[in-house]
GROMACS .gro file of C-alpha atoms in nm:
model
  319
    1MET     CA    1  12.278  16.949   9.886
    2PHE     CA    2  12.182  17.252   9.678
    3ILE     CA    3  11.930  17.191   9.404
    4SER     CA    4  12.016  17.396   9.099
    5HIS     CA    5  11.668  17.362   8.950
    6LEU     CA    6  11.346  17.397   9.141
    7PRO     CA    7  11.091  17.115   9.155
    8LYS     CA    8  10.865  17.149   8.857
    9LEU     CA    9  10.523  17.022   8.768
   10HIS     CA   10  10.497  16.734   8.528
   11SER     CA   11  10.515  16.804   8.153
   12HIS     CA   12  10.310  17.113   8.068
   13PHE     CA   13  10.322  17.237   8.429
   14SER     CA   14  10.698  17.283   8.436
   15ILE     CA   15  10.703  17.656   8.514
   16PHE     CA   16  10.527  17.612   8.848
   17TYR     CA   17  10.834  17.655   9.063
   18SER     CA   18  11.016  17.897   8.838
   19THR     CA   19  11.068  18.249   8.964
   20PRO     CA   20  10.759  18.453   8.877
   21LYS     CA   21  10.792  18.756   8.655
   22ILE     CA   22  10.696  19.021   8.907
   23ILE     CA   23  10.808  19.366   9.004
   24ILE     CA   24  10.798  19.436   9.377
   25THR     CA   25  10.746  19.807   9.423
   26SER     CA   26  10.714  20.019   9.734
   27ALA     CA   27  10.344  20.060   9.661
   28LEU     CA   28  10.292  19.688   9.708
   29LEU     CA   29  10.473  19.650  10.036
   30SER     CA   30  10.496  19.815  10.372
   31LYS     CA   31  10.814  20.005  10.463
   32SER     CA   32  10.956  19.688  10.610
   33LYS     CA   33  11.055  19.405  10.378
   34THR     CA   34  10.878  19.175  10.620
   35THR     CA   35  10.500  19.164  10.643
   36PRO     CA   36  10.418  19.120  11.013
   37VAL     CA   37  10.076  19.057  11.161
   38SER     CA   38  10.030  19.422  11.258
   39HIS     CA   39  10.059  19.534  10.893
   40PHE     CA   40   9.761  19.332  10.767
   41SER     CA   41   9.505  19.609  10.732
   42SER     CA   42   9.205  19.649  10.502
   43VAL     CA   43   9.221  19.279  10.425
   44THR     CA   44   8.849  19.224  10.385
   45ALA     CA   45   8.807  19.517  10.147
   46ALA     CA   46   9.097  19.403   9.932
   47ALA     CA   47   8.968  19.047   9.930
   48ASN     CA   48   8.622  19.160   9.825
   49THR     CA   49   8.776  19.354   9.536
   50LEU     CA   50   8.973  19.045   9.439
   51LEU     CA   51   8.653  18.844   9.420
   52GLN     CA   52   8.495  19.061   9.152
   53THR     CA   53   8.645  18.821   8.895
   54PRO     CA   54   8.364  18.564   8.842
   55GLU     CA   55   8.593  18.268   8.775
   56LEU     CA   56   8.793  18.323   9.094
   57LEU     CA   57   8.629  18.195   9.410
   58GLN     CA   58   8.297  18.025   9.354
   59THR     CA   59   8.212  17.863   9.685
   60LYS     CA   60   7.912  17.827   9.911
   61ASN     CA   61   8.055  17.810  10.261
   62LEU     CA   62   8.411  17.937  10.222
   63GLU     CA   63   8.448  18.294  10.348
   64ILE     CA   64   8.735  18.461  10.163
   65GLU     CA   65   8.795  18.719  10.434
   66ASP     CA   66   8.868  18.436  10.674
   67VAL     CA   67   9.158  18.305  10.469
   68LEU     CA   68   9.331  18.631  10.379
   69GLU     CA   69   9.431  18.774  10.714
   70LYS     CA   70   9.687  18.766  10.991
   71PRO     CA   71   9.937  18.488  10.929
   72HIS     CA   72  10.085  18.335  11.244
   73VAL     CA   73  10.445  18.405  11.143
   74GLU     CA   74  10.626  18.695  10.982
   75ILE     CA   75  10.711  18.642  10.615
   76SER     CA   76  10.961  18.832  10.405
   77VAL     CA   77  10.892  18.889  10.037
   78GLU     CA   78  11.162  18.654   9.913
   79LYS     CA   79  11.005  18.371  10.116
   80LEU     CA   80  10.659  18.408   9.965
   81PHE     CA   81  10.528  18.155   9.714
   82PHE     CA   82  10.384  18.299   9.393
   83PRO     CA   83  10.165  18.057   9.195
   84PRO     CA   84  10.224  18.029   8.819
   85ASP     CA   85  10.113  18.320   8.603
   86THR     CA   86  10.089  18.555   8.902
   87ASP     CA   87  10.157  18.921   8.826
   88VAL     CA   88  10.153  19.164   9.116
   89SER     CA   89  10.336  19.448   8.943
   90SER     CA   90  10.014  19.589   8.796
   91ASP     CA   91   9.810  19.542   9.114
   92SER     CA   92   9.761  19.849   9.333
   93ARG     CA   93   9.645  19.646   9.634
   94PRO     CA   94   9.891  19.561   9.913
   95LEU     CA   95  10.062  19.230   9.849
   96SER     CA   96   9.984  19.135  10.209
   97SER     CA   97   9.613  19.132  10.127
   98ARG     CA   98   9.664  18.833   9.895
   99ILE     CA   99   9.853  18.599  10.130
  100LEU     CA  100   9.656  18.303  10.260
  101LYS     CA  101   9.633  18.299  10.638
  102GLY     CA  102   9.893  18.086  10.816
  103SER     CA  103  10.095  18.034  10.499
  104ASN     CA  104  10.343  18.192  10.260
  105ILE     CA  105  10.111  18.145   9.960
  106VAL     CA  106   9.986  18.430   9.744
  107LEU     CA  107   9.633  18.387   9.610
  108SER     CA  108   9.622  18.393   9.228
  109LYS     CA  109   9.358  18.452   8.964
  110TYR     CA  110   9.324  18.076   8.917
  111ALA     CA  111   9.174  18.016   9.261
  112GLY     CA  112   8.813  17.906   9.229
  113ASN     CA  113   8.563  17.625   9.279
  114ALA     CA  114   8.747  17.537   9.597
  115GLN     CA  115   8.466  17.399   9.810
  116VAL     CA  116   8.423  17.022   9.845
  117GLU     CA  117   8.065  16.928   9.760
  118GLN     CA  118   8.108  16.554   9.711
  119ALA     CA  119   8.372  16.299   9.811
  120GLU     CA  120   8.384  15.925   9.758
  121PHE     CA  121   8.637  15.646   9.788
  122VAL     CA  122   8.743  15.512   9.447
  123LYS     CA  123   8.997  15.235   9.497
  124SER     CA  124   9.315  15.114   9.666
  125SER     CA  125   9.612  15.036   9.443
  126VAL     CA  126   9.928  14.843   9.518
  127ASP     CA  127  10.128  15.009   9.238
  128THR     CA  128  10.114  15.310   9.007
  129GLU     CA  129   9.989  15.113   8.708
  130ALA     CA  130   9.677  15.007   8.901
  131CYS     CA  131   9.577  15.366   8.986
  132PRO     CA  132   9.265  15.519   8.825
  133SER     CA  133   9.308  15.601   8.456
  134ASP     CA  134   9.038  15.869   8.426
  135GLY     CA  135   9.293  16.147   8.374
  136LEU     CA  136   9.164  16.365   8.658
  137PRO     CA  137   9.416  16.591   8.834
  138GLU     CA  138   9.520  16.473   9.180
  139PHE     CA  139   9.693  16.581   9.499
  140ALA     CA  140   9.882  16.328   9.710
  141LEU     CA  141   9.906  16.345  10.089
  142VAL     CA  142  10.215  16.186  10.238
  143GLY     CA  143  10.393  16.207  10.572
  144ARG     CA  144  10.549  16.022  10.858
  145SER     CA  145  10.327  15.768  11.027
  146ASN     CA  146  10.104  15.927  11.294
  147VAL     CA  147  10.142  16.276  11.145
  148GLY     CA  148   9.764  16.310  11.113
  149LYS     CA  149   9.725  16.237  10.743
  150SER     CA  150   9.387  16.062  10.752
  151SER     CA  151   9.253  16.319  10.997
  152LEU     CA  152   9.352  16.600  10.762
  153LEU     CA  153   9.188  16.427  10.467
  154ASN     CA  154   8.866  16.386  10.665
  155SER     CA  155   8.883  16.752  10.766
  156LEU     CA  156   8.922  16.864  10.405
  157VAL     CA  157   8.607  16.683  10.295
  158ARG     CA  158   8.418  16.745  10.622
  159ARG     CA  159   8.354  16.376  10.675
  160LYS     CA  160   8.476  16.197  10.984
  161LYS     CA  161   8.518  15.851  10.834
  162LEU     CA  162   8.600  15.894  10.465
  163ALA     CA  163   8.959  15.799  10.539
  164LEU     CA  164   8.968  15.563  10.837
  165THR     CA  165   9.198  15.676  11.114
  166SER     CA  166   9.377  15.427  11.332
  167LYS     CA  167   9.551  15.441  11.667
  168LYS     CA  168   9.812  15.213  11.513
  169PRO     CA  169  10.053  15.408  11.286
  170GLY     CA  170  10.134  15.263  10.947
  171LYS     CA  171   9.781  15.139  10.880
  172THR     CA  172   9.767  15.282  10.527
  173GLN     CA  173   9.954  15.040  10.301
  174CYS     CA  174   9.813  15.121   9.957
  175ILE     CA  175   9.766  15.416   9.724
  176ASN     CA  176   9.411  15.523   9.812
  177HIS     CA  177   9.219  15.744   9.568
  178PHE     CA  178   8.922  15.960   9.667
  179ARG     CA  179   8.721  16.138   9.395
  180ILE     CA  180   8.623  16.496   9.481
  181ASN     CA  181   8.330  16.668   9.307
  182ASP     CA  182   8.365  16.415   9.023
  183SER     CA  183   8.649  16.633   8.893
  184TRP     CA  184   8.971  16.565   9.086
  185HIS     CA  185   9.135  16.323   9.328
  186LEU     CA  186   9.278  16.333   9.678
  187VAL     CA  187   9.531  16.054   9.725
  188ASP     CA  188   9.621  15.903  10.063
  189LEU     CA  189   9.968  15.749  10.047
  190PRO     CA  190  10.132  15.511  10.296
  191GLY     CA  191  10.302  15.680  10.589
  192TYR     CA  192  10.677  15.645  10.615
  193GLY     CA  193  10.902  15.588  10.914
  194TYR     CA  194  10.687  15.338  11.106
  195ALA     CA  195  10.953  15.145  11.298
  196ALA     CA  196  10.729  14.853  11.394
  197ALA     CA  197  10.658  14.759  11.032
  198PRO     CA  198  10.873  14.476  10.887
  199HIS     CA  199  11.176  14.604  10.697
  200GLU     CA  200  11.066  14.449  10.367
  201VAL     CA  201  10.723  14.614  10.400
  202ARG     CA  202  10.880  14.955  10.468
  203THR     CA  203  11.102  14.909  10.164
  204ASP     CA  204  10.808  14.820   9.940
  205TRP     CA  205  10.607  15.120  10.065
  206ALA     CA  206  10.894  15.357   9.988
  207LYS     CA  207  10.953  15.200   9.647
  208PHE     CA  208  10.602  15.217   9.509
  209THR     CA  209  10.532  15.557   9.666
  210LYS     CA  210  10.837  15.709   9.499
  211ASP     CA  211  10.748  15.534   9.174
  212TYR     CA  212  10.407  15.699   9.196
  213PHE     CA  213  10.565  16.042   9.243
  214ILE     CA  214  10.789  16.007   8.940
  215ASN     CA  215  10.557  15.826   8.698
  216ARG     CA  216  10.206  15.954   8.775
  217PRO     CA  217  10.126  16.204   8.492
  218THR     CA  218   9.813  16.347   8.659
  219LEU     CA  219   9.989  16.434   8.986
  220VAL     CA  220   9.958  16.810   9.030
  221SER     CA  221  10.140  16.836   9.364
  222VAL     CA  222  10.252  16.636   9.666
  223PHE     CA  223  10.141  16.770  10.003
  224LEU     CA  224  10.413  16.670  10.250
  225LEU     CA  225  10.278  16.662  10.606
  226ILE     CA  226  10.512  16.766  10.888
  227ASP     CA  227  10.426  16.751  11.260
  228ALA     CA  228  10.472  17.108  11.385
  229SER     CA  229  10.428  17.009  11.749
  230ILE     CA  230  10.775  16.847  11.761
  231PRO     CA  231  11.124  16.942  11.639
  232ALA     CA  232  11.226  16.856  11.284
  233LYS     CA  233  11.308  16.490  11.223
  234LYS     CA  234  11.580  16.368  10.989
  235ILE     CA  235  11.343  16.138  10.802
  236ASP     CA  236  11.119  16.435  10.714
  237LEU     CA  237  11.416  16.642  10.601
  238ASP     CA  238  11.537  16.350  10.387
  239TYR     CA  239  11.193  16.314  10.229
  240ALA     CA  240  11.175  16.685  10.145
  241SER     CA  241  11.526  16.664  10.001
  242TRP     CA  242  11.430  16.365   9.783
  243LEU     CA  243  11.121  16.542   9.649
  244ALA     CA  244  11.327  16.850   9.567
  245GLU     CA  245  11.609  16.655   9.406
  246ASN     CA  246  11.362  16.467   9.185
  247LYS     CA  247  11.178  16.787   9.094
  248ILE     CA  248  10.847  16.670   9.239
  249PRO     CA  249  10.610  16.965   9.298
  250MET     CA  250  10.536  16.992   9.667
  251THR     CA  251  10.356  17.192   9.933
  252ILE     CA  252  10.451  17.153  10.299
  253VAL     CA  253  10.156  17.109  10.534
  254PHE     CA  254  10.240  17.164  10.900
  255THR     CA  255   9.998  16.959  11.112
  256LYS     CA  256   9.901  16.974  11.481
  257CYS     CA  257   9.952  17.350  11.498
  258ASP     CA  258   9.698  17.369  11.782
  259LYS     CA  259   9.930  17.185  12.022
  260ARG     CA  260  10.119  17.397  12.274
  261LYS     CA  261  10.419  17.273  12.468
  262LYS     CA  262  10.479  17.390  12.822
  263LYS     CA  263  10.777  17.621  12.840
  264LYS     CA  264  10.900  17.460  13.158
  265THR     CA  265  10.958  17.134  12.967
  266GLY     CA  266  11.161  17.315  12.703
  267GLY     CA  267  10.910  17.252  12.424
  268LYS     CA  268  10.880  17.495  12.135
  269LYS     CA  269  10.566  17.645  11.987
  270PRO     CA  270  10.449  17.509  11.649
  271GLU     CA  271  10.551  17.838  11.487
  272GLU     CA  272  10.905  17.793  11.617
  273ASN     CA  273  10.929  17.433  11.495
  274LEU     CA  274  10.794  17.548  11.160
  275GLN     CA  275  11.060  17.814  11.125
  276ASP     CA  276  11.333  17.569  11.223
  277PHE     CA  277  11.216  17.318  10.961
  278LEU     CA  278  11.200  17.581  10.687
  279GLU     CA  279  11.550  17.698  10.767
  280LEU     CA  280  11.681  17.342  10.751
  281ILE     CA  281  11.531  17.271  10.408
  282GLN     CA  282  11.605  17.605  10.243
  283LYS     CA  283  11.933  17.467  10.107
  284PHE     CA  284  11.731  17.227   9.890
  285PHE     CA  285  11.552  17.506   9.702
  286GLN     CA  286  11.638  17.823   9.515
  287THR     CA  287  11.314  17.981   9.636
  288ALA     CA  288  11.087  17.887   9.923
  289PRO     CA  289  10.831  17.610   9.860
  290PRO     CA  290  10.467  17.680   9.955
  291TRP     CA  291  10.363  17.590  10.310
  292ILE     CA  292  10.047  17.602  10.521
  293MET     CA  293   9.975  17.568  10.894
  294THR     CA  294   9.691  17.329  10.986
  295SER     CA  295   9.504  17.162  11.269
  296SER     CA  296   9.252  16.883  11.223
  297VAL     CA  297   9.115  16.965  11.570
  298THR     CA  298   9.028  17.328  11.496
  299ASN     CA  299   9.014  17.295  11.113
  300GLN     CA  300   9.281  17.563  11.088
  301GLY     CA  301   9.419  17.569  10.734
  302ARG     CA  302   9.137  17.366  10.583
  303ASP     CA  303   9.004  17.641  10.356
  304GLU     CA  304   9.355  17.763  10.278
  305ILE     CA  305   9.457  17.417  10.152
  306LEU     CA  306   9.144  17.391   9.935
  307LEU     CA  307   9.205  17.736   9.787
  308HIS     CA  308   9.568  17.652   9.716
  309MET     CA  309   9.470  17.321   9.557
  310SER     CA  310   9.211  17.500   9.344
  311GLN     CA  311   9.457  17.749   9.199
  312LEU     CA  312   9.710  17.477   9.119
  313ARG     CA  313   9.439  17.253   8.975
  314ASN     CA  314   9.278  17.521   8.759
  315TYR     CA  315   9.614  17.629   8.620
  316TRP     CA  316   9.700  17.263   8.546
  317LEU     CA  317   9.370  17.214   8.361
  318LYS     CA  318   9.422  17.522   8.146
  319HIS     CA  319   9.780  17.441   8.054
   0.00000   0.00000   0.00000
């Protein structure tokens, strides 16, 4: 199914997935329309220049040069994600110097205050109406059971047991809110696709999760977790399609990118599974949705996710 309109942020955030008003000139790009790893030069210098804006990145432990270099896959310009209110036509720096590592996301002027200083569990809710009513912006993590959702959440806040992980998939059965820096929420949603769960329970999980997506006014973006260590699954493709069709803002987070399959068994690399998944979902969107490669084992993608969340959050707060 082709979606004629891109997913858009709730109410005042509706331009998020619209095509940015930019002019791509030869000065911004290399000779090739694709920006391969070998073309990422002078990244640190460009990043340092970018950080001269005081309100941009204000962090203690997050090194900007570590998140603006050498993506693991080649990305063409038309497959990049430009955050709202991003203008590169007047910027003399190479566009490649503003792409977050292991992603297709361009860093915008709204990125800032990205580091997690404080995290605490707030409450578990069985429906949208019972969720916190403090009006703070929030990001929801959702994915197939056993995709590594709780592990990613713990990695983001640098705490091993903030979100309890379980060897039994499908353990999360409520909408769990965690307050970050007393200013925004991370939300852990029930995993989908756990076959051992009773049918009526799986139905209820899907119902109240989707109700949350549609009716939660403070939801800035859904972060859809996809296991990059295995081929694309139909249930994940269906979930991405549903989010797109219902115009729910989303970022795709590819997990377990540290895992390597042995070639003799026919397994693909995470980068290959990532590319396959993106090709399968491109029919749902007019332009590519944002995506990031991660690993809870190596913390790959942790800072990139926090930076991306910060630019979406800060734009949401100002508009």
